[in-house]
Amino acid sequence: MFDGLSEKLSGILDRLTRRGALTAADVDAAAREVRRALLEADVALDVVRGFIDKLKERAVGVEVIKSVTPGQMVVKIVHDQLIETLGSTADPIDLNAPAPVPIMMVGLQGSGKTTTSAKIAKRLSDTMKRKVLMASLDTRRPAAQEQLAVLGTQVGVDTLPIVAGQTPVQIARRALDAGRLGGYDVVILDTAGRTTLDEAMMLEVAEVKQAATPHEVLLVADALTGQDAVNLARSFDERVGLTGIVLTRVDGDGRGGAALSMRAVTGKPIKLIGVGEKLDALEDFHPSRIADRILGMGDIVSLVEKA
Amino acid sequence: KRTSASIGGAIADLVTKRRLDHAVVEELEEALIRADLGMETAVAIAGKVGEGRYDKQVTPEEVKAILAAEVETILAPVAKPLVIDPAKKPFVVLVVGVNGSGKTTTIGKLAARLTAEGRKVVLAAGDTFRAAAIEQIKIWGTRTRSPVIAGTQGGDAASLAFEALETARSQDADVLIVDTAGRLQNKSTLMGELEKIVRVMRKVDASAPHAVLLVLDATVGQNAMSQVEVFTRTAGVTGLVMTKLDGTARGGILVAVAAKYGLPVHFIGVGEGVDDLAPFEAKDFAKAVAGIE
Ligand SMILES: Nc1nc2c(ncn2[C@@H]2O[C@H](COP(=O)(O)OP(=O)(O)OP(=O)(O)O)[C@@H](O)[C@H]2O)c(=O)[nH]1
Ligand SMILES: Nc1nc2c(ncn2[C@@H]2O[C@H](COP(=O)(O)OP(=O)(O)OP(=O)(O)O)[C@@H](O)[C@H]2O)c(=O)[nH]1
Ligand SMILES: [Mg+2]
Ligand SMILES: [Mg+2]
């Protein structure tokens, strides 16, 4: 479906330059193709711009290794820069706070918050042996609270009993009280989906944050998101202050440029990725995997690395 | 209002009465890319705006109007209502799409609309996978006073669809709307299950399903193209619905989809409430993409 960037670059660059250092003209020619590749991968336009400027600075004058072509060399530089932008280190969920540690999940409608809450709960309880309580603060979507309750049973994690008529802030308080009284290590607060234009709902989520003072505030966002990724990540970060991002539906065949956009505009780490509907389909984030996807290849990079 | 206040702003900044030149066209291109039209479609449309107008003096309003007209030209042929053929009884609507796009909610809204038009609507809880998906559609059934045919979580979706069609027929329903579990189009097993749902319903009524609606989320980027292609190949999509246009996402990928596949677009979703479903209007959508309020 997408032509590899490397082939396009080979076509352009390998005619221009044979060997030696990359010239400004080489890099300019390459930059056009890189821009196209990033946009086709749904990286937000403004993020693409900043990325290209930096690429130009970095690539001009770079010596092309003997055994690779200039096109391959540029791809390697782009790839390295992608990884750097995406965050080279793995940032796990931080539980270094007095128990019960509140974790709050936020995001647009349908992004995967409830499912991801259960996946995280499962991981913390199964592999890290923490006692976890989950609570749904979604009083809006039909059967949202029941959904979390069912998932809780599936992963063997307690959920806060549903009390009709409570506001999200009241539920959050009750969850933290229950967390303290029940000797839980972690309390996961699943919130309702909201658009960032819905002022009442954005206020509500800010109030919940204030009441619960979560140690982690995770934005759950769909890997298939297009250019809107910047608005969404920026608005949630401004209104609630994120500590990290979870990217869902990475099991799809989207190119995942949203990851780069969100990381670039918020500076917040991508902590986990969702790779399926099943409750164990949660993985640590590896920037190189997403970088390969954005570029639509991976082999060139290892080729250059071996050279 | 819905789609893109900020695009309008961008264009206004860019062209305050100046010569329409390559730079202006490039800026239009970028405004369209920001709305998710995708590189190819953005370049094509921006190019059209420039055609025959180079070196003319233009105001931002003129540019926006021309842009809107170009987008409308692409969208107008696909803006088609969902027609319920009364000769098909029940008229079977199958609703498909990737996870979380808004299928179940759209079914609730659609049930309300069709019921208000005097039709007897029955819903089928065909998502037997997701936790509380059955409870969710049952609540929509109560809200819209539509009977819901449901099985149990973990049951076979195709058998449920079969049973629902037989029941809807015996209850003399006008329309049967079948919910399905969300699935990513690159999962061949899940797509195979969808194919099976279609196949099994045809055993009851060889012409069913009479409409297959693919629900697209307005925040989606270029992946929507492959969603349309694969769901159409697998389940014979007959029309599209785009949800969540009440957010900041502009859903411009719909323009690229229309240009490439020409599938009808029936409705847009503009909220989570039962009335937040509107017919798709090419002119309004095009204006919003071009930033005209
Ligand atoms: N394929 C895939 N599906 C996922 C993933 N994460 C969540 N889903 C599915 O996405 C859909 C929506 O997930 P939810 O967890 O209900 O999303 P939500 O953000 O809680 O939705 P609202 O509460 O309605 O805003 C469900 O069908 C999930 O099974 C993932 O990583 N991959
Ligand atoms: N703002 C807004 N939210 C919407 C719209 N349509 C659906 N939603 C919300 O999006 C979320 C997902 O909707 P669902 O109807 O459950 O989506 P689905 O496609 O059935 O999801 P799965 O069955 O899990 O694949 C819910 O929170 C809905 O309330 C819309 O037009 N605007
Ligand atoms: Mg939820
Ligand atoms: Mg559903």
XYZ file of C-alpha atoms and ligand atoms in Angstrom:
666
model
C 0.000 0.000 0.000
C 2.799 2.416 0.749
C 6.041 2.550 -1.153
C 9.053 2.378 1.050
C 10.689 5.699 1.641
C 14.037 4.139 0.926
C 13.156 3.281 -2.672
C 11.954 6.774 -3.345
C 15.028 8.260 -1.779
C 17.286 5.931 -3.699
C 15.673 7.084 -6.900
C 16.319 10.706 -6.087
C 19.536 10.727 -4.160
C 21.516 8.012 -5.740
C 21.418 9.877 -9.002
C 22.517 13.128 -7.395
C 25.376 11.997 -5.280
C 27.664 9.100 -5.565
C 29.834 9.073 -2.508
C 31.105 11.494 0.055
C 29.174 13.824 2.320
C 25.467 14.631 1.914
C 25.088 18.095 0.395
C 22.352 20.610 1.176
C 20.836 19.864 -2.240
C 20.753 16.133 -1.520
C 19.090 16.699 1.799
C 16.546 19.126 0.347
C 15.566 16.615 -2.274
C 15.276 13.911 0.366
C 13.314 16.169 2.701
C 10.439 16.419 0.231
C 10.029 12.657 0.236
C 10.418 12.436 3.986
C 7.694 15.049 4.373
C 5.404 13.058 2.135
C 6.109 9.826 3.997
C 5.392 11.421 7.370
C 2.159 13.019 6.173
C 1.005 9.741 4.688
C 1.662 8.204 8.093
C -0.651 10.829 9.683
C 2.048 12.807 11.443
C 0.596 16.266 12.082
C 1.734 18.888 9.598
C 3.330 21.239 12.116
C 5.194 18.381 13.709
C 6.408 17.329 10.277
C 7.756 20.839 9.699
C 9.761 20.922 12.887
C 11.031 17.453 12.177
C 12.222 18.348 8.686
C 14.028 21.477 9.866
C 15.929 19.441 12.388
C 16.643 16.751 9.836
C 18.209 19.253 7.475
C 20.448 20.616 10.180
C 21.557 17.200 11.128
C 22.014 15.502 7.764
C 23.974 18.021 5.725
C 27.631 17.111 5.716
C 27.141 13.619 7.061
C 29.583 11.189 5.473
C 27.885 8.363 3.634
C 29.209 5.022 4.786
C 30.903 3.104 1.957
C 28.598 0.122 1.761
C 25.283 1.982 1.650
C 23.713 4.442 -0.754
C 23.000 8.082 0.145
C 19.276 7.247 0.137
C 19.760 4.525 2.704
C 21.938 6.850 4.739
C 19.208 9.478 4.929
C 16.627 6.870 5.920
C 18.865 5.834 8.782
C 19.217 9.436 9.945
C 15.443 9.948 9.734
C 14.877 6.755 11.645
C 17.263 7.751 14.421
C 15.616 11.121 14.686
C 12.175 9.495 14.867
C 13.287 7.308 17.744
C 14.764 10.264 19.533
C 11.530 12.232 19.141
C 9.385 9.300 20.229
C 11.467 8.923 23.382
C 14.329 6.491 23.504
C 13.737 5.161 26.987
C 10.843 2.983 28.127
C 8.805 4.777 30.777
C 6.835 2.330 32.897
C 3.792 3.242 34.951
C 5.059 4.890 38.087
C 3.705 3.546 41.352
C 6.153 5.352 43.551
C 3.621 7.128 45.780
C 1.702 6.396 48.983
C -0.911 3.673 48.558
C -3.488 3.642 47.209
C -1.856 5.140 44.106
C -4.561 6.733 41.948
C -4.260 6.334 38.190
C -6.688 8.256 36.009
C -7.552 7.422 32.416
C -8.755 10.150 30.055
C -9.448 10.515 26.350
C -11.899 10.943 23.518
C -14.979 8.764 23.155
C -14.243 5.183 22.169
C -10.460 5.483 22.348
C -10.109 2.427 24.570
C -10.027 3.808 28.126
C -12.149 1.165 29.782
C -10.432 -1.746 28.077
C -7.008 -0.277 28.830
C -7.974 0.239 32.492
C -8.653 -3.480 32.759
C -5.468 -4.364 30.890
C -3.355 -2.236 33.216
C -5.162 -3.621 36.249
C -4.429 -7.138 35.061
C -0.770 -6.384 34.489
C -0.345 -4.729 37.893
C -2.129 -7.487 39.738
C -0.779 -10.521 37.849
C 2.833 -9.639 37.242
C 3.481 -6.985 39.871
C 1.319 -8.551 42.572
C -0.443 -5.311 43.448
C -3.901 -5.177 44.926
C -5.901 -3.121 42.451
C -9.337 -1.508 42.597
C -11.027 -0.129 39.481
C -13.826 2.423 39.410
C -15.867 3.694 36.491
C -16.602 7.401 36.590
C -18.544 7.147 33.352
C -22.091 8.031 34.298
C -23.013 8.909 30.734
C -22.449 6.128 28.295
C -25.032 3.358 28.386
C -23.654 0.362 30.305
C -20.197 1.910 30.732
C -20.017 1.026 34.414
C -21.278 -2.495 33.768
C -18.584 -2.874 31.113
C -15.832 -2.162 33.624
C -17.465 -4.486 36.152
C -17.524 -7.329 33.621
C -13.902 -6.694 32.701
C -12.969 -6.645 36.384
C -14.437 -10.116 36.796
C -12.591 -11.290 33.683
C -9.211 -10.162 34.997
C -9.913 -10.983 38.627
C -9.657 -7.400 39.842
C -12.149 -5.721 42.164
C -14.375 -2.942 40.909
C -16.066 -0.319 43.026
C -19.741 -1.213 43.557
C -21.981 0.866 41.286
C -24.116 3.443 43.073
C -26.649 5.117 40.814
C -26.952 8.897 40.855
C -23.435 9.798 41.977
C -21.347 12.369 40.139
C -17.901 11.463 38.805
C -16.236 13.463 41.580
C -18.287 11.625 44.214
C -17.397 8.282 42.688
C -13.709 9.214 42.628
C -13.804 10.120 46.324
C -15.638 6.934 47.185
C -13.106 4.920 45.176
C -10.169 6.442 47.036
C -11.847 5.881 50.389
C -12.549 2.285 49.474
C -8.975 2.009 48.303
C -7.650 3.185 51.652
C -10.033 1.136 53.764
C -9.586 -1.993 51.670
C -5.800 -1.833 51.701
C -5.470 -1.488 47.942
C -2.158 -0.541 46.357
C -3.622 1.073 43.257
C -6.959 2.650 42.332
C -7.652 2.995 38.613
C -10.211 5.647 37.694
C -11.823 5.126 34.289
C -13.528 8.275 33.037
C -16.146 8.942 30.364
C -15.006 9.796 26.857
C -15.193 13.478 25.963
C -14.421 15.813 23.107
C -12.108 18.671 23.986
C -14.690 21.193 22.773
C -17.199 20.070 25.392
C -16.462 22.680 28.019
C -18.689 21.182 30.727
C -17.059 17.797 30.304
C -13.544 19.233 30.275
C -14.332 21.095 33.485
C -15.643 17.899 35.003
C -12.466 15.974 34.246
C -10.376 18.791 35.732
C -12.508 18.604 38.887
C -12.027 14.882 39.140
C -8.322 15.387 38.812
C -8.387 17.933 41.600
C -10.389 15.676 43.870
C -8.393 12.530 43.228
C -4.877 13.999 42.734
C -3.890 11.048 40.556
C -0.254 10.037 40.455
C -0.599 9.076 36.799
C -2.932 10.731 34.303
C -2.868 8.682 31.138
C -4.254 9.871 27.830
C -5.665 6.895 25.957
C -5.530 7.612 22.256
C -6.226 5.647 19.104
C -3.195 4.858 16.951
C -5.389 5.404 13.896
C -5.914 9.086 14.758
C -5.122 11.580 12.027
C -4.121 15.225 12.205
C -6.396 15.811 15.205
C -3.835 14.074 17.431
C -2.179 17.400 18.206
C -5.394 19.160 19.275
C -6.438 16.256 21.378
C -3.126 15.725 23.151
C -2.524 19.415 23.682
C -6.015 20.115 25.049
C -6.008 17.207 27.468
C -2.537 18.111 28.632
C -3.514 21.731 29.176
C -6.724 20.920 31.000
C -5.722 17.933 33.126
C -1.962 17.681 32.939
C -0.938 14.328 31.523
C 1.831 12.114 32.847
C 1.814 9.769 29.878
C 0.087 8.396 26.817
C -1.271 4.950 25.989
C -1.657 4.234 22.313
C -4.402 1.750 21.438
C -5.192 -0.293 18.310
C -1.553 -0.647 17.452
C -2.656 -4.062 16.206
C -4.283 -2.278 13.272
C -2.458 -1.512 10.058
C -2.354 2.245 10.596
C 1.042 3.901 10.236
C 0.822 5.401 13.716
C 2.049 8.912 13.021
C -0.226 10.126 15.818
C 2.330 8.778 18.282
C 4.946 11.170 16.979
C 2.508 14.091 16.936
C 1.333 13.577 20.495
C 4.772 13.028 21.872
C 6.106 16.077 20.059
C 3.406 18.492 21.228
C 3.182 17.328 24.853
C 6.637 15.946 25.535
C 4.859 13.240 27.532
C 6.101 9.674 27.219
C 4.166 6.954 25.463
C 4.046 4.419 28.256
C 2.137 1.493 26.842
C 0.521 0.270 23.672
C -2.683 -1.693 23.194
C -2.322 -4.446 20.635
C -5.685 -6.172 20.717
C -9.064 -6.478 22.342
C -8.019 -9.248 24.685
C -7.035 -8.198 28.151
C -3.437 -9.350 27.928
C -2.906 -7.379 24.708
C -0.882 -4.636 26.344
C 2.806 -4.063 25.681
C 5.608 -1.735 26.584
C 6.298 0.951 24.050
C 9.256 0.400 21.762
C 9.981 3.523 19.749
C 11.828 1.659 17.011
C 8.747 -0.392 16.188
C 6.636 2.706 15.668
C 9.467 4.428 13.807
C 9.679 1.489 11.382
C 5.965 1.630 10.857
C 5.890 5.346 10.215
C 8.561 4.895 7.585
C 6.962 1.727 6.242
C 10.089 -0.375 6.602
C 12.774 -1.586 8.920
C 15.307 -3.545 6.912
C 17.286 -0.555 5.647
C 17.995 0.527 9.164
C 19.497 -2.759 10.177
C 21.427 -2.764 6.907
C 22.999 0.578 7.726
C 23.587 -0.467 11.303
C 25.501 -3.506 10.162
C 27.566 -1.536 7.654
C -19.253 25.372 12.807
C -18.722 21.677 13.222
C -15.811 20.957 11.099
C -13.217 23.613 11.002
C -13.177 27.036 12.455
C -9.414 26.954 12.528
C -8.972 26.145 8.866
C -10.865 29.309 8.097
C -8.509 31.168 10.360
C -5.520 29.648 8.674
C -6.691 30.645 5.237
C -7.549 34.154 6.356
C -4.032 34.620 7.692
C -2.518 33.278 4.573
C -4.344 35.223 1.935
C -5.404 38.702 2.803
C -6.066 39.953 -0.712
C -3.074 39.000 -2.683
C -2.143 37.380 -5.944
C -3.131 33.801 -6.263
C 0.212 32.158 -6.848
C 1.945 28.888 -6.132
C 2.540 29.891 -2.541
C -1.187 30.405 -1.963
C -1.988 27.052 -3.531
C 0.587 25.386 -1.336
C -0.926 27.003 1.728
C -4.378 25.755 0.749
C -2.880 22.344 0.304
C -1.572 22.471 3.851
C -4.893 23.625 5.254
C -6.519 20.610 3.597
C -3.849 18.230 4.873
C -4.528 19.529 8.384
C -8.168 18.541 7.873
C -7.069 14.939 7.059
C -7.845 15.004 3.356
C -4.521 13.314 2.747
C -1.697 14.443 0.546
C -3.067 13.272 -2.788
C -6.555 14.726 -2.447
C -5.260 17.923 -0.889
C -2.859 18.488 -3.766
C -5.544 17.745 -6.338
C -8.117 20.088 -4.814
C -5.676 22.912 -4.138
C -4.491 22.554 -7.734
C -8.056 22.923 -8.983
C -8.450 26.117 -6.996
C -5.407 27.514 -8.750
C -6.437 26.426 -12.234
C -7.033 29.354 -14.541
C -6.792 31.800 -11.673
C -3.086 32.343 -11.320
C -2.035 35.952 -10.856
C -5.599 37.106 -10.177
C -6.143 39.212 -7.071
C -8.211 37.250 -4.568
C -9.677 37.842 -1.130
C -9.694 35.139 1.532
C -13.470 34.868 1.132
C -13.129 34.191 -2.558
C -10.509 31.546 -1.992
C -12.639 29.837 0.622
C -15.684 29.887 -1.620
C -13.766 28.353 -4.507
C -12.281 25.762 -2.182
C -15.701 24.892 -0.781
C -17.105 24.569 -4.286
C -14.323 22.169 -5.277
C -14.875 20.029 -2.197
C -18.623 20.116 -2.750
C -18.146 18.889 -6.308
C -16.559 15.760 -4.897
C -19.068 15.285 -2.077
C -22.341 16.137 -3.808
C -22.625 12.836 -5.704
C -22.224 10.791 -2.504
C -24.664 12.707 -0.314
C -27.556 10.285 -0.461
C -30.192 9.458 2.121
C -30.595 5.949 3.445
C -33.616 4.672 1.570
C -35.654 1.992 3.322
C -37.340 -0.135 0.695
C -40.779 -1.084 2.088
C -40.887 -4.073 -0.226
C -38.157 -5.654 1.873
C -39.664 -6.693 5.141
C -37.837 -6.476 7.322
C -35.343 -4.184 5.639
C -32.067 -5.397 7.142
C -29.383 -2.863 8.042
C -26.020 -4.315 9.061
C -23.707 -1.944 10.887
C -19.963 -2.555 10.731
C -16.689 -0.804 11.541
C -13.512 -0.766 13.573
C -13.571 -0.764 17.380
C -15.120 2.192 19.119
C -16.101 4.076 15.970
C -19.664 4.587 17.178
C -21.643 1.703 15.702
C -23.894 0.933 18.665
C -24.638 4.578 19.376
C -25.421 5.211 15.712
C -27.822 2.264 15.787
C -29.618 3.839 18.745
C -29.922 7.160 16.945
C -31.024 5.499 13.729
C -33.649 3.467 15.564
C -35.037 6.676 17.041
C -35.203 8.315 13.625
C -36.827 5.394 11.857
C -39.285 4.859 14.686
C -40.244 8.519 14.576
C -40.979 8.052 10.885
C -43.526 5.431 11.898
C -41.554 2.259 11.265
C -41.375 -0.733 13.491
C -37.715 -1.252 14.281
C -36.059 -4.289 15.837
C -32.442 -4.335 16.996
C -30.084 -7.307 17.033
C -27.334 -7.399 19.664
C -24.791 -8.862 17.278
C -21.768 -7.798 19.323
C -21.398 -10.907 21.406
C -17.754 -10.181 22.175
C -17.326 -6.902 23.999
C -18.048 -6.657 27.700
C -21.531 -5.198 28.285
C -22.115 -4.570 24.579
C -25.448 -6.384 24.927
C -26.473 -4.250 27.930
C -25.482 -1.142 25.974
C -27.710 -1.869 22.988
C -30.518 -2.957 25.297
C -30.472 0.492 26.876
C -30.725 2.024 23.409
C -33.614 -0.348 22.735
C -35.419 0.908 25.814
C -34.705 4.536 24.925
C -36.113 4.128 21.452
C -38.797 1.566 22.375
C -37.327 -0.962 19.995
C -37.273 -4.655 20.870
C -33.743 -6.060 21.125
C -32.977 -9.633 20.093
C -30.013 -10.716 22.181
C -28.066 -13.824 23.009
C -25.292 -14.144 25.525
C -21.796 -12.744 25.635
C -19.435 -15.167 23.967
C -22.197 -16.609 21.783
C -22.025 -16.998 18.023
C -22.799 -13.710 16.289
C -23.896 -15.318 13.034
C -26.473 -17.541 14.736
C -27.753 -14.538 16.622
C -28.146 -12.601 13.374
C -29.975 -15.550 11.834
C -32.305 -15.822 14.779
C -32.870 -12.069 14.902
C -33.878 -11.973 11.252
C -36.364 -14.793 11.719
C -37.788 -13.165 14.827
C -38.002 -9.715 13.229
C -39.824 -11.275 10.301
C -42.275 -13.120 12.522
C -42.896 -9.897 14.479
C -43.648 -8.117 11.223
C -40.892 -5.550 11.768
C -40.198 -2.982 9.056
C -36.508 -2.642 9.820
C -33.974 -4.862 11.533
C -30.720 -3.174 12.541
C -27.896 -5.569 13.318
C -25.033 -4.453 15.560
C -21.646 -6.121 15.154
C -18.513 -6.221 17.267
C -15.829 -3.729 16.344
C -13.028 -5.267 14.305
C -9.882 -4.003 12.664
C -9.884 -4.653 8.951
C -6.465 -6.317 8.969
C -7.710 -9.179 11.148
C -8.694 -11.835 8.691
C -10.356 -14.139 11.221
C -12.646 -11.388 12.451
C -13.390 -10.278 8.904
C -14.213 -13.886 8.095
C -16.733 -13.893 10.936
C -18.347 -10.813 9.478
C -18.594 -12.531 6.128
C -20.286 -15.409 7.893
C -22.891 -13.116 9.464
C -23.826 -11.938 5.976
C -23.854 -15.449 4.581
C -26.043 -16.813 7.336
C -28.614 -14.020 7.097
C -28.958 -14.794 3.395
C -30.272 -18.185 4.315
C -33.338 -16.460 5.735
C -33.560 -13.752 3.091
C -31.401 -14.065 -0.002
C -31.439 -10.300 -0.525
C -30.300 -9.458 3.024
C -28.612 -7.378 4.269
C -30.262 -4.589 2.301
C -27.945 -1.917 3.599
C -24.484 -2.317 5.092
C -23.329 0.797 6.905
C -19.671 1.379 7.672
C -19.240 3.722 10.630
C -16.150 5.934 10.415
C -14.814 8.006 13.307
C -14.071 11.608 12.292
C -10.741 11.535 14.123
C -9.391 8.786 11.897
C -6.565 9.564 9.515
C -5.436 7.849 6.346
C -6.335 4.393 7.644
C -9.979 5.125 6.774
C -9.149 4.409 3.136
C -8.184 0.852 3.925
C -11.179 0.465 6.272
C -13.507 1.370 3.426
C -11.760 -0.889 0.980
C -11.591 -3.998 3.149
C -15.021 -3.721 4.757
C -16.536 -3.196 1.321
C -14.776 -6.237 -0.035
C -15.791 -8.380 2.938
C -19.266 -7.209 3.832
C -20.423 -5.261 0.773
C -20.662 -1.828 2.374
C -23.441 0.198 0.755
C -23.082 3.456 2.663
C -21.102 5.407 5.229
C -21.808 7.231 8.464
C -19.237 9.556 9.988
C -19.424 10.063 13.755
C -17.919 12.462 16.303
C -17.989 15.554 14.122
C -18.872 17.522 17.249
C -15.200 17.312 18.259
C -12.231 19.142 16.792
C -11.584 16.518 14.128
C -12.793 17.543 10.701
C -13.200 14.191 9.064
C -11.629 15.411 5.850
C -10.652 11.863 4.958
C -14.275 11.522 3.877
C -13.439 13.724 0.894
C -10.630 11.378 -0.116
C -12.911 8.393 0.432
C -15.617 9.981 -1.713
C -13.145 10.783 -4.472
C -11.795 7.268 -4.551
C -14.724 4.976 -3.727
C -17.829 7.056 -4.426
C -19.795 5.268 -1.693
C -22.928 7.065 -0.476
C -22.612 8.975 2.792
C -25.904 8.913 4.671
C -25.451 10.482 8.082
C -23.116 12.297 10.400
C -22.967 11.898 14.173
C -22.679 15.116 16.135
C -22.969 14.002 19.744
C -23.823 11.171 22.086
C -27.526 11.937 22.406
C -30.352 10.151 20.663
C -31.011 13.108 18.348
C -27.384 13.744 17.441
C -27.611 12.208 13.987
C -27.994 14.449 10.959
C -28.302 13.720 7.257
C -25.033 14.237 5.426
C -25.119 17.516 3.498
C -22.362 17.974 0.951
C -22.596 21.738 0.973
C -22.374 22.110 4.745
C -19.533 19.651 5.021
C -17.627 21.323 2.196
C -18.116 24.745 3.732
C -16.864 23.484 7.052
C -13.771 22.000 5.419
C -13.120 25.308 3.682
C -13.655 27.220 6.902
C -16.867 29.034 5.998
C -19.126 29.292 9.018
N -8.132 -3.957 18.266
C -8.082 -3.277 19.418
N -9.221 -2.898 19.988
C -9.154 -2.233 21.159
C -7.937 -1.912 21.785
N -8.215 -1.232 22.926
C -9.568 -1.147 22.992
N -10.142 -1.754 21.932
C -11.570 -1.863 21.569
O -12.050 -0.561 21.318
C -13.426 -0.471 21.655
C -13.658 0.684 22.587
O -12.979 0.400 23.808
P -13.433 0.988 25.199
O -12.451 0.516 26.192
O -14.858 0.733 25.437
O -13.216 2.534 24.905
P -13.545 3.764 25.853
O -12.508 4.777 25.590
O -13.704 3.314 27.238
O -14.944 4.234 25.246
P -15.972 5.289 25.910
O -16.010 4.983 27.364
O -17.242 5.024 25.199
O -15.415 6.634 25.610
C -13.794 -1.808 22.214
O -14.365 -2.575 21.167
C -12.475 -2.409 22.635
O -12.487 -3.809 22.590
C -6.718 -2.310 21.133
O -5.603 -2.055 21.574
N -6.861 -2.992 19.952
N -19.034 13.049 20.689
C -19.559 11.998 20.058
N -19.438 10.778 20.601
C -19.971 9.736 19.944
C -20.648 9.876 18.710
N -21.054 8.646 18.317
C -20.644 7.781 19.277
N -20.005 8.425 20.268
C -19.386 7.878 21.488
O -18.293 7.071 21.092
C -18.113 6.005 22.027
C -18.120 4.696 21.289
O -19.409 4.506 20.749
P -20.047 3.082 20.518
O -21.364 3.296 19.869
O -19.987 2.271 21.744
O -19.001 2.527 19.449
P -18.938 1.092 18.803
O -18.433 1.267 17.425
O -20.230 0.393 18.975
O -17.811 0.426 19.708
P -17.407 -1.131 19.808
O -18.686 -1.892 19.782
O -16.661 -1.250 21.073
O -16.550 -1.392 18.614
C -19.234 6.141 23.041
O -18.744 6.855 24.152
C -20.277 6.980 22.311
O -21.078 7.716 23.189
C -20.743 11.196 18.137
O -21.279 11.430 17.062
N -20.174 12.215 18.865
Mg -15.239 3.626 28.596
Mg -20.645 -1.451 19.827
